[in-house]
Amino acid sequence: LSLPEYGLYRYPHLSEGACLIATPDNPFSPNFGAEPLFLAGRADVLDAVQRVSLNLARRDYSRATIIVGQRGTGKTVLLNQTEELAEQQGWVVVRCTASRGFLQRLVSTQLPNLLAELRPGRPITTSATLGGGPVPGSITVTSAPGHPVARGFVEYVAEICDALGPRRGLLFAVDEVNSASRAELESFAGGYQQLVGREGRNVALVMCGAHSALRRMLAGPSAMSFLARAQQIAIGILTYPVTIEAFRRTIQARGTKTAAQPVLELMAAISKGYPYLIQEVGYLAWDHRPAGDEPGGDEITLDDVRAIAPRALAAMRDAVLGVILRDVRGRYRAALTLIAQHPEIRTAELAARLSIPTTSVGDIHLRLIDGGLLARTAERGVVRITIPYLADFLATDDSALARGDDEQVRALDSFPEV
Ligand SMILES: Nc1ncnc2c1ncn2[C@@H]1O[C@H](COP(=O)(O)OP(=O)(O)O)[C@@H](O)[C@H]1O
Ligand SMILES: [Mg+2]
């Protein structure tokens, strides 16, 4: 996207005529999937991925890792890092997003292409194991009951592994696992399980997904429980010192502007360590006054940061909080709103307010904790909202999403009758 488009896309709430003055050297990148100039923290995550997944020496293990985190916490970025790390070590990486049809795309396009690259000039023999004949253009995925493994998937991967030899492996880097269809993911998991288990192939798997729906999907018998047993790494906000460092290093890396310690601290405090918000706050603060335009334009000041804070939080609401809340409905939403409005609220009162039995509150708590929205506190029955600004958002304005609809209605009404 070009910069004006970027501004329009991201800030639909800016009033008419307002525009973002974007300097081309802005080192912050508030875009989903965009590599941050400085990747803050996460060494522990990459270390775990290295030990568990990128480790051919382990034969007793599934070499499967799943990174779980809310939207905007940096899952895709970590998958990019993993890919880079793996390639440096000689792995061949197959990257995909688990949207509908991903397995079909793997089997019909990505894996055959990879094989052709690895064995230039050699005919692909996989078709032989599929019943002879030339490789069909579209090998269909069977997800018939009792036969959940994708046809062709195992055969292609096995042949790729043969081509790679004993010292190299094939890594699957799968993003947005929560968006997959259950049958398809099960098919993939079944195939992977066979490859890493019975066949002892040099394969590895790193997956990413948002909390919502993911745990529910991984539950139950079958190949999914195999995925559920993968090493799970939860990611979330960064600590205050790491966040300050993120701002310092990002600004330093570009070098055309500076920010004093109190300014770094204020930016960190506003971002609350939420990776997406770090980028958003930094981006807006950097651009608040173009460098060289006025004296001191090469310095980010406390006033700059204070001035952009509301816009950064509005972007957080639109791009992150609103999206997370889309998946929280009914009594779960009602409970979450009550907890936001009354942080000290206890089980009994929550039950009374929602007109449900006290025993059901435990279930609601559990689901919201599983969803990465709540955490227990030391005090029995009292929980805390764990996503920055979500409580404020819910407590002050649970109708914010509905307001979008009103705007639509107003827009609709603005047209003359034909
Ligand atoms: N460790 C990090 N340090 C700094 N910025 C980060 C970090 N991880 C992610 N970001 C930034 O946060 C935003 C969201 O990252 P992304 O990987 O798209 O999140 P997710 O895939 O979890 O939704 C991007 O702008 C990215 O540059
Ligand atoms: Mg992502």
Short mmCIF file of C-alpha atoms and ligand atoms in Angstrom, two decimals:
data_model
loop_
_atom_site.label_atom_id
_atom_site.label_comp_id
_atom_site.label_asym_id
_atom_site.label_seq_id
_atom_site.Cartn_x
_atom_site.Cartn_y
_atom_site.Cartn_z
CA LEU A 1 0.00 0.00 0.00
CA SER A 2 1.17 3.48 -0.70
CA LEU A 3 1.28 5.83 2.24
CA PRO A 4 -1.89 7.84 1.55
CA GLU A 5 -3.77 4.60 1.08
CA TYR A 6 -2.24 3.31 4.24
CA GLY A 7 -3.55 6.32 6.12
CA LEU A 8 -7.00 5.99 4.73
CA TYR A 9 -7.09 2.31 5.32
CA ARG A 10 -5.99 2.45 8.88
CA TYR A 11 -7.66 5.60 10.08
CA PRO A 12 -11.16 5.62 8.67
CA HIS A 13 -12.22 7.69 11.68
CA LEU A 14 -10.02 10.66 10.74
CA SER A 15 -12.14 13.61 9.86
CA GLU A 16 -12.38 14.72 6.28
CA GLY A 17 -9.42 16.71 5.10
CA ALA A 18 -7.16 15.35 7.80
CA CYS A 19 -4.25 13.47 6.41
CA LEU A 20 -1.31 11.64 7.75
CA ILE A 21 1.99 13.19 6.95
CA ALA A 22 4.18 10.18 6.65
CA THR A 23 7.89 10.57 6.48
CA PRO A 24 9.47 7.88 4.35
CA ASP A 25 12.03 7.01 6.98
CA ASN A 26 9.58 6.07 9.71
CA PRO A 27 11.11 2.98 11.35
CA PHE A 28 7.88 1.72 12.91
CA SER A 29 5.60 -0.67 11.07
CA PRO A 30 2.06 -0.92 12.43
CA ASN A 31 0.98 -3.47 9.85
CA PHE A 32 -0.02 -7.03 10.55
CA GLY A 33 2.67 -9.41 9.42
CA ALA A 34 5.16 -6.57 8.93
CA GLU A 35 8.65 -7.27 10.18
CA PRO A 36 9.50 -4.88 13.00
CA LEU A 37 12.80 -3.12 12.54
CA PHE A 38 13.66 -4.28 16.03
CA LEU A 39 12.13 -7.51 17.29
CA ALA A 40 11.68 -7.03 21.03
CA GLY A 41 11.90 -9.98 23.39
CA ARG A 42 10.86 -13.40 22.07
CA ALA A 43 14.31 -14.92 22.36
CA ASP A 44 12.75 -17.54 24.64
CA VAL A 45 10.12 -18.39 22.05
CA LEU A 46 12.64 -18.80 19.26
CA ASP A 47 14.79 -20.84 21.59
CA ALA A 48 11.92 -23.21 22.33
CA VAL A 49 11.10 -23.50 18.63
CA GLN A 50 14.74 -24.30 17.98
CA ARG A 51 14.91 -26.99 20.64
CA VAL A 52 11.64 -28.68 19.85
CA SER A 53 11.01 -28.21 16.16
CA LEU A 54 14.29 -27.43 14.43
CA ASN A 55 15.99 -30.38 15.99
CA LEU A 56 16.55 -33.39 13.78
CA ALA A 57 18.43 -35.20 16.51
CA ARG A 58 15.18 -35.81 18.33
CA ARG A 59 13.52 -38.95 17.15
CA ASP A 60 11.28 -39.51 20.14
CA TYR A 61 9.33 -36.38 19.55
CA SER A 62 6.76 -34.90 17.22
CA ARG A 63 8.83 -31.78 16.51
CA ALA A 64 5.61 -29.79 16.61
CA THR A 65 5.27 -26.35 18.17
CA ILE A 66 2.23 -24.15 18.36
CA ILE A 67 2.48 -20.44 19.14
CA VAL A 68 -0.73 -19.09 20.61
CA GLY A 69 -1.47 -15.41 21.06
CA GLN A 70 -4.05 -12.71 20.46
CA ARG A 71 -4.22 -10.72 17.30
CA GLY A 72 -1.33 -8.28 17.11
CA THR A 73 0.98 -10.00 19.59
CA GLY A 74 3.46 -10.98 16.88
CA LYS A 75 2.71 -14.56 15.82
CA THR A 76 3.21 -14.04 12.10
CA VAL A 77 6.41 -12.16 12.76
CA LEU A 78 7.67 -15.08 14.85
CA LEU A 79 6.79 -17.47 12.07
CA ASN A 80 8.83 -15.33 9.69
CA GLN A 81 11.74 -15.46 12.12
CA THR A 82 11.40 -19.21 12.44
CA GLU A 83 11.44 -19.56 8.70
CA GLU A 84 14.62 -17.53 8.46
CA LEU A 85 16.26 -19.43 11.28
CA ALA A 86 15.35 -22.76 9.72
CA GLU A 87 16.62 -21.85 6.28
CA GLN A 88 19.95 -20.77 7.73
CA GLN A 89 20.25 -24.27 9.14
CA GLY A 90 19.48 -25.99 5.87
CA TRP A 91 15.80 -26.69 6.36
CA VAL A 92 13.44 -26.38 3.47
CA VAL A 93 10.37 -24.46 4.55
CA VAL A 94 6.84 -24.79 3.31
CA ARG A 95 4.88 -21.77 4.41
CA CYS A 96 1.12 -21.59 4.39
CA THR A 97 -1.90 -19.99 5.99
CA ALA A 98 -4.43 -22.54 7.16
CA SER A 99 -7.35 -20.92 5.42
CA ARG A 100 -9.89 -23.10 3.65
CA GLY A 101 -8.26 -25.24 1.01
CA PHE A 102 -4.73 -25.02 2.38
CA LEU A 103 -4.13 -28.75 2.20
CA GLN A 104 -5.37 -28.86 -1.35
CA ARG A 105 -3.00 -26.04 -2.20
CA LEU A 106 -0.14 -27.90 -0.56
CA VAL A 107 -0.80 -31.10 -2.42
CA SER A 108 -1.65 -29.66 -5.80
CA THR A 109 0.85 -26.81 -5.99
CA GLN A 110 3.33 -26.14 -3.24
CA LEU A 111 4.71 -29.63 -2.68
CA PRO A 112 4.95 -30.60 -6.39
CA ASN A 113 6.71 -27.31 -7.12
CA LEU A 114 9.14 -27.89 -4.30
CA LEU A 115 9.85 -31.39 -5.50
CA ALA A 116 10.44 -30.17 -9.01
CA GLU A 117 12.90 -27.61 -7.64
CA LEU A 118 14.76 -30.21 -5.60
CA ARG A 119 14.95 -32.69 -8.44
CA PRO A 120 15.27 -30.66 -11.61
CA GLY A 121 14.91 -32.75 -14.71
CA ARG A 122 13.75 -35.82 -12.87
CA PRO A 123 10.27 -37.13 -13.31
CA ILE A 124 8.15 -37.00 -10.22
CA THR A 125 7.48 -40.53 -9.14
CA THR A 126 4.93 -39.77 -6.51
CA SER A 127 2.17 -40.66 -8.91
CA ALA A 128 3.35 -44.28 -8.77
CA THR A 129 2.41 -44.53 -5.14
CA LEU A 130 -0.91 -42.96 -5.95
CA GLY A 131 -1.88 -45.66 -8.38
CA GLY A 132 0.13 -44.95 -11.52
CA GLY A 133 -0.20 -42.52 -14.36
CA PRO A 134 1.18 -39.03 -14.58
CA VAL A 135 0.77 -36.75 -11.61
CA PRO A 136 -2.72 -35.38 -11.89
CA GLY A 137 -3.11 -31.64 -11.79
CA SER A 138 -5.38 -31.81 -8.84
CA ILE A 139 -4.95 -34.53 -6.33
CA THR A 140 -7.99 -34.38 -4.18
CA VAL A 141 -7.97 -34.47 -0.46
CA THR A 142 -9.90 -37.30 1.04
CA SER A 143 -11.46 -36.63 4.34
CA ALA A 144 -13.79 -39.58 4.32
CA PRO A 145 -14.45 -41.01 7.76
CA GLY A 146 -11.79 -43.47 8.83
CA HIS A 147 -9.41 -42.20 6.20
CA PRO A 148 -8.48 -38.75 7.35
CA VAL A 149 -5.01 -38.54 5.81
CA ALA A 150 -4.71 -36.44 2.69
CA ARG A 151 -4.05 -38.50 -0.40
CA GLY A 152 -0.75 -37.59 -1.91
CA PHE A 153 0.36 -35.45 1.00
CA VAL A 154 2.35 -38.16 2.72
CA GLU A 155 3.78 -39.42 -0.55
CA TYR A 156 4.95 -36.00 -1.68
CA VAL A 157 6.55 -35.21 1.65
CA ALA A 158 8.26 -38.58 1.76
CA GLU A 159 9.73 -38.02 -1.66
CA ILE A 160 10.86 -34.51 -0.74
CA CYS A 161 12.56 -35.89 2.36
CA ASP A 162 14.33 -38.51 0.23
CA ALA A 163 15.57 -35.74 -2.03
CA LEU A 164 16.81 -33.75 0.95
CA GLY A 165 18.86 -36.60 2.35
CA PRO A 166 19.42 -37.56 5.97
CA ARG A 167 20.87 -34.25 7.16
CA ARG A 168 18.17 -31.88 6.05
CA GLY A 169 14.52 -31.59 6.88
CA LEU A 170 11.24 -30.14 5.72
CA LEU A 171 9.56 -27.58 7.99
CA PHE A 172 5.88 -26.72 7.77
CA ALA A 173 5.24 -23.19 8.96
CA VAL A 174 1.47 -22.85 9.25
CA ASP A 175 -0.12 -19.53 10.15
CA GLU A 176 -3.65 -18.85 11.42
CA VAL A 177 -4.44 -22.39 12.38
CA ASN A 178 -7.61 -21.12 14.06
CA SER A 179 -9.04 -20.26 10.66
CA ALA A 180 -8.71 -23.79 9.31
CA SER A 181 -11.62 -26.09 8.78
CA ARG A 182 -11.58 -28.88 11.28
CA ALA A 183 -11.66 -31.68 8.71
CA GLU A 184 -8.80 -30.22 6.77
CA LEU A 185 -6.63 -29.59 9.77
CA GLU A 186 -7.32 -33.10 10.94
CA SER A 187 -6.28 -34.44 7.58
CA PHE A 188 -3.06 -32.49 7.71
CA ALA A 189 -2.35 -33.55 11.29
CA GLY A 190 -2.97 -37.17 10.42
CA GLY A 191 -0.51 -37.00 7.56
CA TYR A 192 2.10 -35.21 9.63
CA GLN A 193 1.69 -37.65 12.47
CA GLN A 194 2.30 -40.56 10.13
CA LEU A 195 5.37 -38.91 8.62
CA VAL A 196 7.05 -37.97 11.87
CA GLY A 197 5.98 -41.11 13.69
CA ARG A 198 5.71 -44.34 11.80
CA GLU A 199 7.85 -43.23 8.89
CA GLY A 200 10.44 -41.40 10.96
CA ARG A 201 10.82 -38.64 8.38
CA ASN A 202 12.81 -35.44 8.86
CA VAL A 203 9.80 -33.18 9.14
CA ALA A 204 8.96 -30.45 11.62
CA LEU A 205 5.94 -28.28 12.27
CA VAL A 206 5.51 -24.78 13.66
CA MET A 207 1.96 -23.44 13.84
CA CYS A 208 0.45 -20.16 14.97
CA GLY A 209 -3.04 -19.27 15.99
CA ALA A 210 -5.20 -16.93 18.00
CA HIS A 211 -6.78 -18.30 21.16
CA SER A 212 -10.34 -18.04 20.07
CA ALA A 213 -11.73 -21.27 18.75
CA LEU A 214 -8.30 -22.83 18.64
CA ARG A 215 -8.51 -24.78 21.86
CA ARG A 216 -12.02 -25.91 21.10
CA MET A 217 -10.88 -27.10 17.72
CA LEU A 218 -7.91 -29.00 19.06
CA ALA A 219 -10.01 -30.74 21.65
CA GLY A 220 -11.45 -34.18 21.15
CA PRO A 221 -10.10 -37.48 19.91
CA SER A 222 -8.30 -38.17 16.64
CA ALA A 223 -5.41 -36.48 14.97
CA MET A 224 -6.34 -33.17 16.53
CA SER A 225 -5.32 -34.35 19.96
CA PHE A 226 -1.95 -35.05 18.41
CA LEU A 227 -1.71 -31.37 17.49
CA ALA A 228 -2.97 -30.42 20.91
CA ARG A 229 -0.04 -32.25 22.43
CA ALA A 230 2.38 -30.13 20.43
CA GLN A 231 4.53 -27.89 22.57
CA GLN A 232 2.39 -24.82 23.18
CA ILE A 233 3.99 -21.43 23.58
CA ALA A 234 1.74 -18.60 24.67
CA ILE A 235 2.84 -15.12 23.67
CA GLY A 236 1.43 -11.82 24.83
CA ILE A 237 2.60 -8.44 26.00
CA LEU A 238 6.24 -7.60 26.63
CA THR A 239 7.54 -6.28 29.94
CA TYR A 240 8.03 -2.57 30.60
CA PRO A 241 11.86 -2.62 30.36
CA VAL A 242 11.77 -4.67 27.16
CA THR A 243 9.18 -2.28 25.73
CA ILE A 244 11.29 0.79 26.50
CA GLU A 245 14.18 -0.96 24.80
CA ALA A 246 12.01 -1.71 21.77
CA PHE A 247 11.36 2.02 21.29
CA ARG A 248 14.96 2.96 21.97
CA ARG A 249 16.44 0.44 19.55
CA THR A 250 13.93 1.07 16.79
CA ILE A 251 14.54 4.82 16.88
CA GLN A 252 18.30 4.34 17.15
CA ALA A 253 18.35 1.94 14.22
CA ARG A 254 16.99 4.65 11.93
CA GLY A 255 19.07 7.37 13.49
CA THR A 256 17.35 10.39 11.99
CA LYS A 257 15.35 11.26 15.10
CA THR A 258 15.97 10.95 18.81
CA ALA A 259 13.86 10.51 21.92
CA ALA A 260 14.94 11.16 25.50
CA GLN A 261 14.45 8.57 28.23
CA PRO A 262 11.20 10.06 29.63
CA VAL A 263 9.75 10.07 26.11
CA LEU A 264 10.68 6.43 25.60
CA GLU A 265 9.08 5.65 28.94
CA LEU A 266 5.88 7.44 28.05
CA MET A 267 5.62 5.64 24.72
CA ALA A 268 6.22 2.33 26.47
CA ALA A 269 3.63 3.13 29.12
CA ILE A 270 0.99 3.96 26.54
CA SER A 271 1.71 0.86 24.48
CA LYS A 272 1.60 -1.37 27.56
CA GLY A 273 3.97 -3.74 25.79
CA TYR A 274 1.39 -4.84 23.22
CA PRO A 275 3.50 -5.44 20.09
CA TYR A 276 1.02 -3.99 17.63
CA LEU A 277 0.50 -0.91 19.81
CA ILE A 278 4.25 -0.39 20.16
CA GLN A 279 4.45 -0.02 16.41
CA GLU A 280 1.37 2.19 16.24
CA VAL A 281 2.50 4.57 19.01
CA GLY A 282 6.00 4.77 17.57
CA TYR A 283 4.74 5.32 14.07
CA LEU A 284 2.42 8.17 14.98
CA ALA A 285 4.86 9.83 17.38
CA TRP A 286 7.62 9.72 14.77
CA ASP A 287 5.39 11.35 12.19
CA HIS A 288 3.74 13.90 14.42
CA ARG A 289 6.13 16.62 13.28
CA PRO A 290 8.20 16.01 10.16
CA ALA A 291 11.94 16.19 10.69
CA GLY A 292 13.60 19.41 9.59
CA ASP A 293 10.30 21.22 9.30
CA GLU A 294 10.81 23.22 12.43
CA PRO A 295 13.46 23.54 15.08
CA GLY A 296 13.53 20.36 17.14
CA GLY A 297 11.75 18.38 14.44
CA ASP A 298 14.42 15.73 14.73
CA GLU A 299 13.40 14.99 18.27
CA ILE A 300 10.30 13.16 19.49
CA THR A 301 8.96 15.03 22.50
CA LEU A 302 6.56 14.29 25.34
CA ASP A 303 4.06 16.61 23.65
CA ASP A 304 4.28 14.63 20.42
CA VAL A 305 3.50 11.43 22.27
CA ARG A 306 0.64 12.98 24.27
CA ALA A 307 -0.84 14.39 21.09
CA ILE A 308 -0.94 11.08 19.24
CA ALA A 309 -2.03 8.87 22.15
CA PRO A 310 -5.78 9.06 21.43
CA ARG A 311 -5.24 8.15 17.81
CA ALA A 312 -3.01 5.21 18.71
CA LEU A 313 -5.64 3.89 21.11
CA ALA A 314 -8.38 4.34 18.53
CA ALA A 315 -6.33 2.26 16.12
CA MET A 316 -5.84 -0.38 18.83
CA ARG A 317 -9.60 -0.50 19.34
CA ASP A 318 -10.35 -0.86 15.65
CA ALA A 319 -7.57 -3.18 14.62
CA VAL A 320 -7.25 -5.39 17.69
CA LEU A 321 -9.85 -5.08 20.45
CA GLY A 322 -12.88 -4.93 18.18
CA VAL A 323 -11.68 -7.98 16.29
CA ILE A 324 -11.00 -9.98 19.45
CA LEU A 325 -14.45 -9.13 20.79
CA ARG A 326 -16.16 -10.31 17.64
CA ASP A 327 -15.64 -13.84 18.91
CA VAL A 328 -16.97 -13.14 22.39
CA ARG A 329 -20.74 -13.27 22.40
CA GLY A 330 -23.80 -13.81 24.53
CA ARG A 331 -23.32 -14.47 28.21
CA TYR A 332 -19.54 -14.55 27.77
CA ARG A 333 -19.64 -11.01 26.49
CA ALA A 334 -22.04 -9.95 29.24
CA ALA A 335 -19.80 -11.48 31.89
CA LEU A 336 -16.70 -9.86 30.44
CA THR A 337 -18.41 -6.46 30.40
CA LEU A 338 -19.47 -6.83 34.03
CA ILE A 339 -15.94 -7.80 35.01
CA ALA A 340 -14.64 -4.74 33.15
CA GLN A 341 -17.10 -2.47 34.94
CA HIS A 342 -16.60 -4.07 38.36
CA PRO A 343 -13.10 -5.51 38.56
CA GLU A 344 -13.69 -6.81 42.10
CA ILE A 345 -16.89 -8.62 41.23
CA ARG A 346 -17.18 -12.10 42.73
CA THR A 347 -18.71 -15.28 41.45
CA ALA A 348 -21.97 -15.00 43.37
CA GLU A 349 -22.69 -11.49 42.25
CA LEU A 350 -21.75 -12.21 38.67
CA ALA A 351 -24.18 -15.12 38.72
CA ALA A 352 -26.93 -12.94 40.17
CA ARG A 353 -26.39 -10.18 37.63
CA LEU A 354 -26.42 -12.62 34.74
CA SER A 355 -29.29 -14.63 36.22
CA ILE A 356 -27.39 -17.87 35.93
CA PRO A 357 -26.47 -20.48 38.55
CA THR A 358 -23.23 -19.86 40.41
CA THR A 359 -21.85 -23.10 39.02
CA SER A 360 -22.09 -21.77 35.47
CA VAL A 361 -19.83 -18.83 36.30
CA GLY A 362 -16.92 -21.22 36.67
CA ASP A 363 -17.47 -22.42 33.11
CA ILE A 364 -17.63 -18.88 31.81
CA HIS A 365 -14.44 -18.01 33.64
CA LEU A 366 -12.73 -21.08 32.24
CA ARG A 367 -13.72 -20.33 28.68
CA LEU A 368 -12.58 -16.73 28.95
CA ILE A 369 -9.31 -17.79 30.56
CA ASP A 370 -8.82 -20.33 27.76
CA GLY A 371 -9.56 -17.58 25.29
CA GLY A 372 -6.68 -15.57 26.71
CA LEU A 373 -8.96 -12.78 27.92
CA LEU A 374 -8.89 -13.37 31.67
CA ALA A 375 -6.50 -14.57 34.34
CA ARG A 376 -7.21 -15.69 37.87
CA THR A 377 -6.05 -13.50 40.74
CA ALA A 378 -4.80 -14.54 44.14
CA GLU A 379 -8.27 -13.78 45.43
CA ARG A 380 -10.66 -16.68 45.00
CA GLY A 381 -13.36 -16.09 42.43
CA VAL A 382 -11.89 -12.79 41.27
CA VAL A 383 -10.45 -12.61 37.76
CA ARG A 384 -8.58 -9.97 35.79
CA ILE A 385 -8.78 -8.89 32.19
CA THR A 386 -5.38 -9.45 30.62
CA ILE A 387 -5.54 -7.52 27.37
CA PRO A 388 -4.48 -3.88 27.61
CA TYR A 389 -7.30 -1.35 27.16
CA LEU A 390 -9.91 -4.05 26.75
CA ALA A 391 -11.42 -3.30 30.14
CA ASP A 392 -11.69 0.44 29.37
CA PHE A 393 -13.14 -0.34 26.02
CA LEU A 394 -15.79 -2.61 27.51
CA ALA A 395 -16.49 -0.54 30.59
CA THR A 396 -16.99 2.76 28.85
CA ASP A 397 -18.34 1.82 25.53
CA ASP A 398 -19.61 -1.61 24.74
CA SER A 399 -21.70 -0.09 22.00
CA ALA A 400 -18.69 1.02 19.99
CA LEU A 401 -19.16 -1.83 17.57
CA ALA A 402 -22.81 -1.09 17.19
CA ARG A 403 -21.96 2.52 16.48
CA GLY A 404 -20.26 1.39 13.29
CA ASP A 405 -23.65 0.12 12.24
CA ASP A 406 -25.26 3.47 12.98
CA GLU A 407 -22.75 5.13 10.72
CA GLN A 408 -23.72 2.67 8.04
CA VAL A 409 -27.37 3.43 8.57
CA ARG A 410 -26.64 7.13 8.34
CA ALA A 411 -24.63 6.60 5.17
CA LEU A 412 -27.48 4.56 3.76
CA ASP A 413 -29.97 7.27 4.63
CA SER A 414 -27.84 9.94 3.02
CA PHE A 415 -28.80 8.73 -0.46
CA PRO A 416 -31.85 10.14 -2.22
CA GLU A 417 -34.69 7.84 -3.10
CA VAL A 418 -34.69 6.85 -6.75
N1 LIG B 1 8.56 -8.70 19.21
C1 LIG B 1 8.10 -7.61 18.59
N2 LIG B 1 8.69 -6.41 18.78
C2 LIG B 1 8.23 -5.32 18.15
N3 LIG B 1 7.19 -5.30 17.32
C3 LIG B 1 6.55 -6.46 17.09
C4 LIG B 1 6.97 -7.67 17.71
N4 LIG B 1 6.17 -8.66 17.31
C5 LIG B 1 5.27 -8.11 16.48
N5 LIG B 1 5.49 -6.79 16.33
C6 LIG B 1 4.66 -5.88 15.51
O1 LIG B 1 3.31 -6.08 15.92
C7 LIG B 1 2.43 -6.06 14.81
C8 LIG B 1 1.64 -7.35 14.75
O2 LIG B 1 2.48 -8.44 14.46
P1 LIG B 1 1.91 -9.76 13.78
O3 LIG B 1 3.01 -10.75 13.69
O4 LIG B 1 1.19 -9.42 12.52
O5 LIG B 1 0.82 -10.23 14.88
P2 LIG B 1 -0.18 -11.45 14.83
O6 LIG B 1 0.24 -12.35 13.70
O7 LIG B 1 -0.05 -12.11 16.16
O8 LIG B 1 -1.55 -10.85 14.64
C9 LIG B 1 3.30 -5.80 13.58
O9 LIG B 1 3.25 -4.43 13.30
C10 LIG B 1 4.70 -6.19 14.03
O10 LIG B 1 5.68 -5.44 13.36
MG MG B 2 -0.81 -12.98 11.99
#
